[in-house]
Amino acid sequence: MAIKLTKSQGINLKKDSSDLKEITFGLGWTQGITKKKDNEKKGFFSKLFNTSNTVENRFVSNSNVDLDATILGYIDGKCMYECSYKSKCSFAESSGDDTTGNNKKTDTDNEQIKIHLNTIPKNIDKLYLIMNIYNCNSRHQTLSMINKAYCNVYDKDMNIMAQFSLDETYGDNTGVLVGEITKDSNGKFNMFTAIGDGYKVSSIDDFKYKIR
């Protein structure tokens, strides 16, 4: 039976998922962003008659959105591994980079990273599953603007173990710490915790100093 975690919940992958040997981290979204258009009237008569301000949402369908999935590996509190479509790791496989939101790299998600738990180097203490908006500052994009965005973590049978919808609840954040993989008492990477915390970051490098 599939196990679906909520924020801050964790499981022993070996005990609860039939000795799981791999998990998949997936991102999904569609092209386009939602912008808020301020229709505030600032003239003299508007202030005199106390005309209420209005804000409307405007969907821009042709705006490109590039969300990136990354795995960060830490040793003694320092980030020593970065696994993504551009930074290769022996224990992680990336499906590729969707730079627009209109170019899915898999049947289910726009981007995925598959993590082979049994091949993670023993000197790594923990792995973090990270997502962020590429070039968020220059494009003036936040998670609340992205259309139908989500993060999923799957077991080997592609059952969803953890899921976060990246909607307006993430506000002005531009990245999410989705979850972490840590060792059990035997030193095996069998512990997974869903986190789902939002961060304001300009790039993946900001995450390396914000989390340990």
mmCIF file with all atom_site columns, C-alpha atoms in Angstrom:
data_model
loop_
_atom_site.group_PDB
_atom_site.id
_atom_site.type_symbol
_atom_site.label_atom_id
_atom_site.label_alt_id
_atom_site.label_comp_id
_atom_site.label_asym_id
_atom_site.label_entity_id
_atom_site.label_seq_id
_atom_site.pdbx_PDB_ins_code
_atom_site.Cartn_x
_atom_site.Cartn_y
_atom_site.Cartn_z
_atom_site.occupancy
_atom_site.B_iso_or_equiv
_atom_site.pdbx_formal_charge
_atom_site.auth_seq_id
_atom_site.auth_comp_id
_atom_site.auth_asym_id
_atom_site.auth_atom_id
_atom_site.pdbx_PDB_model_num
ATOM 1   C CA . MET A 1 1   ? 0.000   0.000  0.000   1.00 0.00 ? 1   MET A CA 1
ATOM 2   C CA . ALA A 1 2   ? 1.317   3.455  -0.907  1.00 0.00 ? 2   ALA A CA 1
ATOM 3   C CA . ILE A 1 3   ? 2.341   5.771  1.949   1.00 0.00 ? 3   ILE A CA 1
ATOM 4   C CA . LYS A 1 4   ? 1.657   9.495  1.497   1.00 0.00 ? 4   LYS A CA 1
ATOM 5   C CA . LEU A 1 5   ? 3.472   11.851 3.845   1.00 0.00 ? 5   LEU A CA 1
ATOM 6   C CA . THR A 1 6   ? 2.475   15.310 4.955   1.00 0.00 ? 6   THR A CA 1
ATOM 7   C CA . LYS A 1 7   ? 4.790   18.134 5.987   1.00 0.00 ? 7   LYS A CA 1
ATOM 8   C CA . SER A 1 8   ? 7.376   17.133 8.628   1.00 0.00 ? 8   SER A CA 1
ATOM 9   C CA . GLN A 1 9   ? 6.419   13.430 8.502   1.00 0.00 ? 9   GLN A CA 1
ATOM 10  C CA . GLY A 1 10  ? 9.095   10.805 7.929   1.00 0.00 ? 10  GLY A CA 1
ATOM 11  C CA . ILE A 1 11  ? 9.364   7.101  7.154   1.00 0.00 ? 11  ILE A CA 1
ATOM 12  C CA . ASN A 1 12  ? 11.920  4.331  7.227   1.00 0.00 ? 12  ASN A CA 1
ATOM 13  C CA . LEU A 1 13  ? 12.136  3.402  3.545   1.00 0.00 ? 13  LEU A CA 1
ATOM 14  C CA . LYS A 1 14  ? 13.414  -0.094 4.288   1.00 0.00 ? 14  LYS A CA 1
ATOM 15  C CA . LYS A 1 15  ? 10.719  -0.894 6.836   1.00 0.00 ? 15  LYS A CA 1
ATOM 16  C CA . ASP A 1 16  ? 7.702   0.866  5.339   1.00 0.00 ? 16  ASP A CA 1
ATOM 17  C CA . SER A 1 17  ? 8.356   0.521  1.610   1.00 0.00 ? 17  SER A CA 1
ATOM 18  C CA . SER A 1 18  ? 9.667   -3.030 1.101   1.00 0.00 ? 18  SER A CA 1
ATOM 19  C CA . ASP A 1 19  ? 13.381  -2.216 1.137   1.00 0.00 ? 19  ASP A CA 1
ATOM 20  C CA . LEU A 1 20  ? 13.114  0.700  -1.295  1.00 0.00 ? 20  LEU A CA 1
ATOM 21  C CA . LYS A 1 21  ? 16.250  1.047  -3.416  1.00 0.00 ? 21  LYS A CA 1
ATOM 22  C CA . GLU A 1 22  ? 15.375  4.231  -5.258  1.00 0.00 ? 22  GLU A CA 1
ATOM 23  C CA . ILE A 1 23  ? 13.110  7.257  -5.053  1.00 0.00 ? 23  ILE A CA 1
ATOM 24  C CA . THR A 1 24  ? 12.196  9.828  -7.687  1.00 0.00 ? 24  THR A CA 1
ATOM 25  C CA . PHE A 1 25  ? 11.891  13.571 -7.185  1.00 0.00 ? 25  PHE A CA 1
ATOM 26  C CA . GLY A 1 26  ? 9.544   15.201 -9.706  1.00 0.00 ? 26  GLY A CA 1
ATOM 27  C CA . LEU A 1 27  ? 8.522   18.768 -10.563 1.00 0.00 ? 27  LEU A CA 1
ATOM 28  C CA . GLY A 1 28  ? 5.471   19.795 -12.576 1.00 0.00 ? 28  GLY A CA 1
ATOM 29  C CA . TRP A 1 29  ? 4.106   23.099 -13.854 1.00 0.00 ? 29  TRP A CA 1
ATOM 30  C CA . THR A 1 30  ? 2.638   24.683 -16.985 1.00 0.00 ? 30  THR A CA 1
ATOM 31  C CA . GLN A 1 31  ? 3.815   27.582 -19.090 1.00 0.00 ? 31  GLN A CA 1
ATOM 32  C CA . GLY A 1 32  ? 2.545   30.989 -18.028 1.00 0.00 ? 32  GLY A CA 1
ATOM 33  C CA . ILE A 1 33  ? 2.412   33.142 -14.897 1.00 0.00 ? 33  ILE A CA 1
ATOM 34  C CA . THR A 1 34  ? -0.246  35.046 -12.999 1.00 0.00 ? 34  THR A CA 1
ATOM 35  C CA . LYS A 1 35  ? 0.542   38.709 -12.440 1.00 0.00 ? 35  LYS A CA 1
ATOM 36  C CA . LYS A 1 36  ? -1.284  41.067 -10.122 1.00 0.00 ? 36  LYS A CA 1
ATOM 37  C CA . LYS A 1 37  ? -2.349  44.278 -11.803 1.00 0.00 ? 37  LYS A CA 1
ATOM 38  C CA . ASP A 1 38  ? -2.912  47.182 -9.431  1.00 0.00 ? 38  ASP A CA 1
ATOM 39  C CA . ASN A 1 39  ? -5.880  49.265 -10.538 1.00 0.00 ? 39  ASN A CA 1
ATOM 40  C CA . GLU A 1 40  ? -5.598  51.802 -7.747  1.00 0.00 ? 40  GLU A CA 1
ATOM 41  C CA . LYS A 1 41  ? -6.925  55.255 -8.693  1.00 0.00 ? 41  LYS A CA 1
ATOM 42  C CA . LYS A 1 42  ? -4.607  57.878 -7.279  1.00 0.00 ? 42  LYS A CA 1
ATOM 43  C CA . GLY A 1 43  ? -6.305  61.090 -8.410  1.00 0.00 ? 43  GLY A CA 1
ATOM 44  C CA . PHE A 1 44  ? -7.770  63.834 -6.202  1.00 0.00 ? 44  PHE A CA 1
ATOM 45  C CA . PHE A 1 45  ? -11.404 62.813 -6.640  1.00 0.00 ? 45  PHE A CA 1
ATOM 46  C CA . SER A 1 46  ? -10.581 59.173 -5.956  1.00 0.00 ? 46  SER A CA 1
ATOM 47  C CA . LYS A 1 47  ? -9.139  60.087 -2.572  1.00 0.00 ? 47  LYS A CA 1
ATOM 48  C CA . LEU A 1 48  ? -11.914 62.563 -1.856  1.00 0.00 ? 48  LEU A CA 1
ATOM 49  C CA . PHE A 1 49  ? -14.684 60.017 -2.379  1.00 0.00 ? 49  PHE A CA 1
ATOM 50  C CA . ASN A 1 50  ? -12.671 57.144 -0.858  1.00 0.00 ? 50  ASN A CA 1
ATOM 51  C CA . THR A 1 51  ? -12.821 54.984 -3.965  1.00 0.00 ? 51  THR A CA 1
ATOM 52  C CA . SER A 1 52  ? -11.690 51.474 -2.997  1.00 0.00 ? 52  SER A CA 1
ATOM 53  C CA . ASN A 1 53  ? -8.576  50.008 -4.500  1.00 0.00 ? 53  ASN A CA 1
ATOM 54  C CA . THR A 1 54  ? -8.911  46.922 -6.688  1.00 0.00 ? 54  THR A CA 1
ATOM 55  C CA . VAL A 1 55  ? -6.372  44.280 -7.613  1.00 0.00 ? 55  VAL A CA 1
ATOM 56  C CA . GLU A 1 56  ? -7.003  41.814 -10.405 1.00 0.00 ? 56  GLU A CA 1
ATOM 57  C CA . ASN A 1 57  ? -5.029  38.786 -11.480 1.00 0.00 ? 57  ASN A CA 1
ATOM 58  C CA . ARG A 1 58  ? -3.891  38.616 -15.076 1.00 0.00 ? 58  ARG A CA 1
ATOM 59  C CA . PHE A 1 59  ? -2.653  35.331 -16.573 1.00 0.00 ? 59  PHE A CA 1
ATOM 60  C CA . VAL A 1 60  ? 0.189   35.689 -19.075 1.00 0.00 ? 60  VAL A CA 1
ATOM 61  C CA . SER A 1 61  ? 0.123   32.431 -21.023 1.00 0.00 ? 61  SER A CA 1
ATOM 62  C CA . ASN A 1 62  ? 3.286   32.914 -23.094 1.00 0.00 ? 62  ASN A CA 1
ATOM 63  C CA . SER A 1 63  ? 5.628   33.631 -20.168 1.00 0.00 ? 63  SER A CA 1
ATOM 64  C CA . ASN A 1 64  ? 8.344   31.006 -19.824 1.00 0.00 ? 64  ASN A CA 1
ATOM 65  C CA . VAL A 1 65  ? 8.876   29.440 -16.405 1.00 0.00 ? 65  VAL A CA 1
ATOM 66  C CA . ASP A 1 66  ? 11.921  27.336 -15.529 1.00 0.00 ? 66  ASP A CA 1
ATOM 67  C CA . LEU A 1 67  ? 11.742  25.348 -12.295 1.00 0.00 ? 67  LEU A CA 1
ATOM 68  C CA . ASP A 1 68  ? 14.806  23.280 -11.439 1.00 0.00 ? 68  ASP A CA 1
ATOM 69  C CA . ALA A 1 69  ? 15.133  20.104 -9.359  1.00 0.00 ? 69  ALA A CA 1
ATOM 70  C CA . THR A 1 70  ? 18.401  19.602 -7.480  1.00 0.00 ? 70  THR A CA 1
ATOM 71  C CA . ILE A 1 71  ? 19.822  17.152 -4.936  1.00 0.00 ? 71  ILE A CA 1
ATOM 72  C CA . LEU A 1 72  ? 22.357  18.583 -2.478  1.00 0.00 ? 72  LEU A CA 1
ATOM 73  C CA . GLY A 1 73  ? 24.694  16.260 -0.556  1.00 0.00 ? 73  GLY A CA 1
ATOM 74  C CA . TYR A 1 74  ? 26.217  17.369 2.766   1.00 0.00 ? 74  TYR A CA 1
ATOM 75  C CA . ILE A 1 75  ? 29.333  16.191 4.598   1.00 0.00 ? 75  ILE A CA 1
ATOM 76  C CA . ASP A 1 76  ? 30.048  17.609 8.069   1.00 0.00 ? 76  ASP A CA 1
ATOM 77  C CA . GLY A 1 77  ? 27.607  20.465 7.518   1.00 0.00 ? 77  GLY A CA 1
ATOM 78  C CA . LYS A 1 78  ? 29.027  21.519 4.157   1.00 0.00 ? 78  LYS A CA 1
ATOM 79  C CA . CYS A 1 79  ? 27.443  21.062 0.743   1.00 0.00 ? 79  CYS A CA 1
ATOM 80  C CA . MET A 1 80  ? 29.836  18.830 -1.225  1.00 0.00 ? 80  MET A CA 1
ATOM 81  C CA . TYR A 1 81  ? 27.548  17.382 -3.907  1.00 0.00 ? 81  TYR A CA 1
ATOM 82  C CA . GLU A 1 82  ? 25.151  19.080 -6.306  1.00 0.00 ? 82  GLU A CA 1
ATOM 83  C CA . CYS A 1 83  ? 23.121  16.771 -8.550  1.00 0.00 ? 83  CYS A CA 1
ATOM 84  C CA . SER A 1 84  ? 20.957  18.242 -11.316 1.00 0.00 ? 84  SER A CA 1
ATOM 85  C CA . TYR A 1 85  ? 20.543  18.237 -15.087 1.00 0.00 ? 85  TYR A CA 1
ATOM 86  C CA . LYS A 1 86  ? 23.830  20.139 -15.379 1.00 0.00 ? 86  LYS A CA 1
ATOM 87  C CA . SER A 1 87  ? 25.777  18.671 -12.446 1.00 0.00 ? 87  SER A CA 1
ATOM 88  C CA . LYS A 1 88  ? 26.058  14.908 -12.725 1.00 0.00 ? 88  LYS A CA 1
ATOM 89  C CA . CYS A 1 89  ? 26.300  12.513 -9.772  1.00 0.00 ? 89  CYS A CA 1
ATOM 90  C CA . SER A 1 90  ? 26.870  8.761  -9.886  1.00 0.00 ? 90  SER A CA 1
ATOM 91  C CA . PHE A 1 91  ? 23.880  8.091  -7.618  1.00 0.00 ? 91  PHE A CA 1
ATOM 92  C CA . ALA A 1 92  ? 21.344  10.414 -9.291  1.00 0.00 ? 92  ALA A CA 1
ATOM 93  C CA . GLU A 1 93  ? 19.869  10.588 -12.806 1.00 0.00 ? 93  GLU A CA 1
ATOM 94  C CA . SER A 1 94  ? 18.222  13.718 -14.203 1.00 0.00 ? 94  SER A CA 1
ATOM 95  C CA . SER A 1 95  ? 15.567  13.581 -16.930 1.00 0.00 ? 95  SER A CA 1
ATOM 96  C CA . GLY A 1 96  ? 16.746  16.910 -18.336 1.00 0.00 ? 96  GLY A CA 1
ATOM 97  C CA . ASP A 1 97  ? 15.791  20.584 -18.154 1.00 0.00 ? 97  ASP A CA 1
ATOM 98  C CA . ASP A 1 98  ? 12.400  22.031 -19.108 1.00 0.00 ? 98  ASP A CA 1
ATOM 99  C CA . THR A 1 99  ? 13.154  25.745 -19.592 1.00 0.00 ? 99  THR A CA 1
ATOM 100 C CA . THR A 1 100 ? 9.650   26.934 -20.453 1.00 0.00 ? 100 THR A CA 1
ATOM 101 C CA . GLY A 1 101 ? 7.009   24.800 -18.711 1.00 0.00 ? 101 GLY A CA 1
ATOM 102 C CA . ASN A 1 102 ? 5.912   23.517 -22.104 1.00 0.00 ? 102 ASN A CA 1
ATOM 103 C CA . ASN A 1 103 ? 8.485   20.796 -22.710 1.00 0.00 ? 103 ASN A CA 1
ATOM 104 C CA . LYS A 1 104 ? 7.909   17.850 -20.367 1.00 0.00 ? 104 LYS A CA 1
ATOM 105 C CA . LYS A 1 105 ? 10.876  15.503 -19.969 1.00 0.00 ? 105 LYS A CA 1
ATOM 106 C CA . THR A 1 106 ? 8.831   12.543 -18.663 1.00 0.00 ? 106 THR A CA 1
ATOM 107 C CA . ASP A 1 107 ? 5.297   11.199 -19.028 1.00 0.00 ? 107 ASP A CA 1
ATOM 108 C CA . THR A 1 108 ? 4.273   12.463 -15.596 1.00 0.00 ? 108 THR A CA 1
ATOM 109 C CA . ASP A 1 109 ? 6.433   15.484 -14.689 1.00 0.00 ? 109 ASP A CA 1
ATOM 110 C CA . ASN A 1 110 ? 8.289   18.315 -16.376 1.00 0.00 ? 110 ASN A CA 1
ATOM 111 C CA . GLU A 1 111 ? 11.520  17.268 -14.653 1.00 0.00 ? 111 GLU A CA 1
ATOM 112 C CA . GLN A 1 112 ? 12.625  14.338 -12.521 1.00 0.00 ? 112 GLN A CA 1
ATOM 113 C CA . ILE A 1 113 ? 15.693  13.165 -10.633 1.00 0.00 ? 113 ILE A CA 1
ATOM 114 C CA . LYS A 1 114 ? 15.951  9.479  -9.753  1.00 0.00 ? 114 LYS A CA 1
ATOM 115 C CA . ILE A 1 115 ? 18.060  8.720  -6.671  1.00 0.00 ? 115 ILE A CA 1
ATOM 116 C CA . HIS A 1 116 ? 19.692  5.294  -6.272  1.00 0.00 ? 116 HIS A CA 1
ATOM 117 C CA . LEU A 1 117 ? 19.885  4.877  -2.509  1.00 0.00 ? 117 LEU A CA 1
ATOM 118 C CA . ASN A 1 118 ? 22.318  1.951  -2.492  1.00 0.00 ? 118 ASN A CA 1
ATOM 119 C CA . THR A 1 119 ? 24.953  3.871  -4.463  1.00 0.00 ? 119 THR A CA 1
ATOM 120 C CA . ILE A 1 120 ? 25.065  7.059  -2.380  1.00 0.00 ? 120 ILE A CA 1
ATOM 121 C CA . PRO A 1 121 ? 28.674  7.550  -1.165  1.00 0.00 ? 121 PRO A CA 1
ATOM 122 C CA . LYS A 1 122 ? 29.077  6.519  2.466   1.00 0.00 ? 122 LYS A CA 1
ATOM 123 C CA . ASN A 1 123 ? 30.827  9.752  3.455   1.00 0.00 ? 123 ASN A CA 1
ATOM 124 C CA . ILE A 1 124 ? 27.687  11.778 2.710   1.00 0.00 ? 124 ILE A CA 1
ATOM 125 C CA . ASP A 1 125 ? 25.661  12.555 5.850   1.00 0.00 ? 125 ASP A CA 1
ATOM 126 C CA . LYS A 1 126 ? 22.399  13.641 4.258   1.00 0.00 ? 126 LYS A CA 1
ATOM 127 C CA . LEU A 1 127 ? 20.753  14.596 0.982   1.00 0.00 ? 127 LEU A CA 1
ATOM 128 C CA . TYR A 1 128 ? 18.336  17.475 0.483   1.00 0.00 ? 128 TYR A CA 1
ATOM 129 C CA . LEU A 1 129 ? 15.727  17.583 -2.299  1.00 0.00 ? 129 LEU A CA 1
ATOM 130 C CA . ILE A 1 130 ? 15.513  21.161 -3.547  1.00 0.00 ? 130 ILE A CA 1
ATOM 131 C CA . MET A 1 131 ? 13.515  23.092 -6.137  1.00 0.00 ? 131 MET A CA 1
ATOM 132 C CA . ASN A 1 132 ? 13.931  26.705 -7.219  1.00 0.00 ? 132 ASN A CA 1
ATOM 133 C CA . ILE A 1 133 ? 12.864  29.129 -9.936  1.00 0.00 ? 133 ILE A CA 1
ATOM 134 C CA . TYR A 1 134 ? 15.702  29.730 -12.375 1.00 0.00 ? 134 TYR A CA 1
ATOM 135 C CA . ASN A 1 135 ? 16.469  33.439 -12.942 1.00 0.00 ? 135 ASN A CA 1
ATOM 136 C CA . CYS A 1 136 ? 13.639  34.394 -10.589 1.00 0.00 ? 136 CYS A CA 1
ATOM 137 C CA . ASN A 1 137 ? 15.026  37.881 -9.912  1.00 0.00 ? 137 ASN A CA 1
ATOM 138 C CA . SER A 1 138 ? 15.518  38.948 -13.516 1.00 0.00 ? 138 SER A CA 1
ATOM 139 C CA . ARG A 1 139 ? 12.135  37.491 -14.481 1.00 0.00 ? 139 ARG A CA 1
ATOM 140 C CA . HIS A 1 140 ? 10.416  38.876 -11.367 1.00 0.00 ? 140 HIS A CA 1
ATOM 141 C CA . GLN A 1 141 ? 8.783   35.512 -10.650 1.00 0.00 ? 141 GLN A CA 1
ATOM 142 C CA . THR A 1 142 ? 7.687   33.966 -7.343  1.00 0.00 ? 142 THR A CA 1
ATOM 143 C CA . LEU A 1 143 ? 6.030   30.646 -6.542  1.00 0.00 ? 143 LEU A CA 1
ATOM 144 C CA . SER A 1 144 ? 2.602   32.240 -6.087  1.00 0.00 ? 144 SER A CA 1
ATOM 145 C CA . MET A 1 145 ? 2.721   33.284 -9.762  1.00 0.00 ? 145 MET A CA 1
ATOM 146 C CA . ILE A 1 146 ? 3.538   29.857 -11.218 1.00 0.00 ? 146 ILE A CA 1
ATOM 147 C CA . ASN A 1 147 ? 0.677   27.956 -12.854 1.00 0.00 ? 147 ASN A CA 1
ATOM 148 C CA . LYS A 1 148 ? -0.225  24.514 -11.451 1.00 0.00 ? 148 LYS A CA 1
ATOM 149 C CA . ALA A 1 149 ? 3.200   23.909 -9.923  1.00 0.00 ? 149 ALA A CA 1
ATOM 150 C CA . TYR A 1 150 ? 3.933   20.976 -7.617  1.00 0.00 ? 150 TYR A CA 1
ATOM 151 C CA . CYS A 1 151 ? 6.702   18.818 -6.147  1.00 0.00 ? 151 CYS A CA 1
ATOM 152 C CA . ASN A 1 152 ? 6.272   15.042 -5.874  1.00 0.00 ? 152 ASN A CA 1
ATOM 153 C CA . VAL A 1 153 ? 8.427   12.343 -4.309  1.00 0.00 ? 153 VAL A CA 1
ATOM 154 C CA . TYR A 1 154 ? 7.746   8.810  -5.607  1.00 0.00 ? 154 TYR A CA 1
ATOM 155 C CA . ASP A 1 155 ? 8.679   5.306  -4.553  1.00 0.00 ? 155 ASP A CA 1
ATOM 156 C CA . LYS A 1 156 ? 10.099  2.742  -6.996  1.00 0.00 ? 156 LYS A CA 1
ATOM 157 C CA . ASP A 1 157 ? 6.597   1.994  -8.341  1.00 0.00 ? 157 ASP A CA 1
ATOM 158 C CA . MET A 1 158 ? 5.938   5.728  -8.900  1.00 0.00 ? 158 MET A CA 1
ATOM 159 C CA . ASN A 1 159 ? 3.457   5.922  -6.050  1.00 0.00 ? 159 ASN A CA 1
ATOM 160 C CA . ILE A 1 160 ? 3.474   9.400  -4.519  1.00 0.00 ? 160 ILE A CA 1
ATOM 161 C CA . MET A 1 161 ? 5.090   9.428  -1.054  1.00 0.00 ? 161 MET A CA 1
ATOM 162 C CA . ALA A 1 162 ? 5.051   13.209 -0.581  1.00 0.00 ? 162 ALA A CA 1
ATOM 163 C CA . GLN A 1 163 ? 3.394   16.020 -2.522  1.00 0.00 ? 163 GLN A CA 1
ATOM 164 C CA . PHE A 1 164 ? 3.405   19.813 -2.218  1.00 0.00 ? 164 PHE A CA 1
ATOM 165 C CA . SER A 1 165 ? 1.302   22.156 -4.354  1.00 0.00 ? 165 SER A CA 1
ATOM 166 C CA . LEU A 1 166 ? 3.317   25.321 -4.973  1.00 0.00 ? 166 LEU A CA 1
ATOM 167 C CA . ASP A 1 167 ? 0.387   27.732 -4.961  1.00 0.00 ? 167 ASP A CA 1
ATOM 168 C CA . GLU A 1 168 ? -0.295  31.115 -3.385  1.00 0.00 ? 168 GLU A CA 1
ATOM 169 C CA . THR A 1 169 ? 0.438   29.697 0.075   1.00 0.00 ? 169 THR A CA 1
ATOM 170 C CA . TYR A 1 170 ? 4.152   29.926 -0.784  1.00 0.00 ? 170 TYR A CA 1
ATOM 171 C CA . GLY A 1 171 ? 3.747   33.648 -1.462  1.00 0.00 ? 171 GLY A CA 1
ATOM 172 C CA . ASP A 1 172 ? 6.950   35.460 -2.463  1.00 0.00 ? 172 ASP A CA 1
ATOM 173 C CA . ASN A 1 173 ? 9.178   32.435 -1.931  1.00 0.00 ? 173 ASN A CA 1
ATOM 174 C CA . THR A 1 174 ? 11.239  31.311 -4.902  1.00 0.00 ? 174 THR A CA 1
ATOM 175 C CA . GLY A 1 175 ? 12.453  27.902 -3.714  1.00 0.00 ? 175 GLY A CA 1
ATOM 176 C CA . VAL A 1 176 ? 11.367  24.947 -1.588  1.00 0.00 ? 176 VAL A CA 1
ATOM 177 C CA . LEU A 1 177 ? 13.249  22.493 0.602   1.00 0.00 ? 177 LEU A CA 1
ATOM 178 C CA . VAL A 1 178 ? 11.110  19.502 -0.352  1.00 0.00 ? 178 VAL A CA 1
ATOM 179 C CA . GLY A 1 179 ? 12.616  16.774 1.821   1.00 0.00 ? 179 GLY A CA 1
ATOM 180 C CA . GLU A 1 180 ? 15.712  15.080 3.155   1.00 0.00 ? 180 GLU A CA 1
ATOM 181 C CA . ILE A 1 181 ? 17.229  11.607 3.006   1.00 0.00 ? 181 ILE A CA 1
ATOM 182 C CA . THR A 1 182 ? 19.286  10.543 6.011   1.00 0.00 ? 182 THR A CA 1
ATOM 183 C CA . LYS A 1 183 ? 20.916  7.401  7.384   1.00 0.00 ? 183 LYS A CA 1
ATOM 184 C CA . ASP A 1 184 ? 19.331  4.891  9.733   1.00 0.00 ? 184 ASP A CA 1
ATOM 185 C CA . SER A 1 185 ? 21.083  3.397  12.782  1.00 0.00 ? 185 SER A CA 1
ATOM 186 C CA . ASN A 1 186 ? 22.955  0.995  10.486  1.00 0.00 ? 186 ASN A CA 1
ATOM 187 C CA . GLY A 1 187 ? 24.372  3.770  8.332   1.00 0.00 ? 187 GLY A CA 1
ATOM 188 C CA . LYS A 1 188 ? 22.054  3.064  5.379   1.00 0.00 ? 188 LYS A CA 1
ATOM 189 C CA . PHE A 1 189 ? 20.188  5.805  3.519   1.00 0.00 ? 189 PHE A CA 1
ATOM 190 C CA . ASN A 1 190 ? 16.741  4.568  4.468   1.00 0.00 ? 190 ASN A CA 1
ATOM 191 C CA . MET A 1 191 ? 15.175  7.559  6.227   1.00 0.00 ? 191 MET A CA 1
ATOM 192 C CA . PHE A 1 192 ? 13.085  10.085 4.289   1.00 0.00 ? 192 PHE A CA 1
ATOM 193 C CA . THR A 1 193 ? 11.384  13.156 5.766   1.00 0.00 ? 193 THR A CA 1
ATOM 194 C CA . ALA A 1 194 ? 8.983   15.434 3.885   1.00 0.00 ? 194 ALA A CA 1
ATOM 195 C CA . ILE A 1 195 ? 9.744   19.088 4.738   1.00 0.00 ? 195 ILE A CA 1
ATOM 196 C CA . GLY A 1 196 ? 8.085   21.487 2.270   1.00 0.00 ? 196 GLY A CA 1
ATOM 197 C CA . ASP A 1 197 ? 9.559   24.743 3.621   1.00 0.00 ? 197 ASP A CA 1
ATOM 198 C CA . GLY A 1 198 ? 9.628   27.790 1.335   1.00 0.00 ? 198 GLY A CA 1
ATOM 199 C CA . TYR A 1 199 ? 12.700  30.015 0.934   1.00 0.00 ? 199 TYR A CA 1
ATOM 200 C CA . LYS A 1 200 ? 13.500  33.294 -0.761  1.00 0.00 ? 200 LYS A CA 1
ATOM 201 C CA . VAL A 1 201 ? 16.536  32.452 -2.886  1.00 0.00 ? 201 VAL A CA 1
ATOM 202 C CA . SER A 1 202 ? 18.007  33.905 -6.052  1.00 0.00 ? 202 SER A CA 1
ATOM 203 C CA . SER A 1 203 ? 19.729  30.675 -7.100  1.00 0.00 ? 203 SER A CA 1
ATOM 204 C CA . ILE A 1 204 ? 20.488  27.140 -5.936  1.00 0.00 ? 204 ILE A CA 1
ATOM 205 C CA . ASP A 1 205 ? 23.739  28.451 -4.413  1.00 0.00 ? 205 ASP A CA 1
ATOM 206 C CA . ASP A 1 206 ? 21.731  30.411 -1.823  1.00 0.00 ? 206 ASP A CA 1
ATOM 207 C CA . PHE A 1 207 ? 20.324  27.145 -0.501  1.00 0.00 ? 207 PHE A CA 1
ATOM 208 C CA . LYS A 1 208 ? 23.805  25.826 0.210   1.00 0.00 ? 208 LYS A CA 1
ATOM 209 C CA . TYR A 1 209 ? 24.287  28.469 2.900   1.00 0.00 ? 209 TYR A CA 1
ATOM 210 C CA . LYS A 1 210 ? 20.729  28.611 4.227   1.00 0.00 ? 210 LYS A CA 1
ATOM 211 C CA . ILE A 1 211 ? 20.486  24.915 5.124   1.00 0.00 ? 211 ILE A CA 1
ATOM 212 C CA . ARG A 1 212 ? 22.958  22.546 6.789   1.00 0.00 ? 212 ARG A CA 1
#
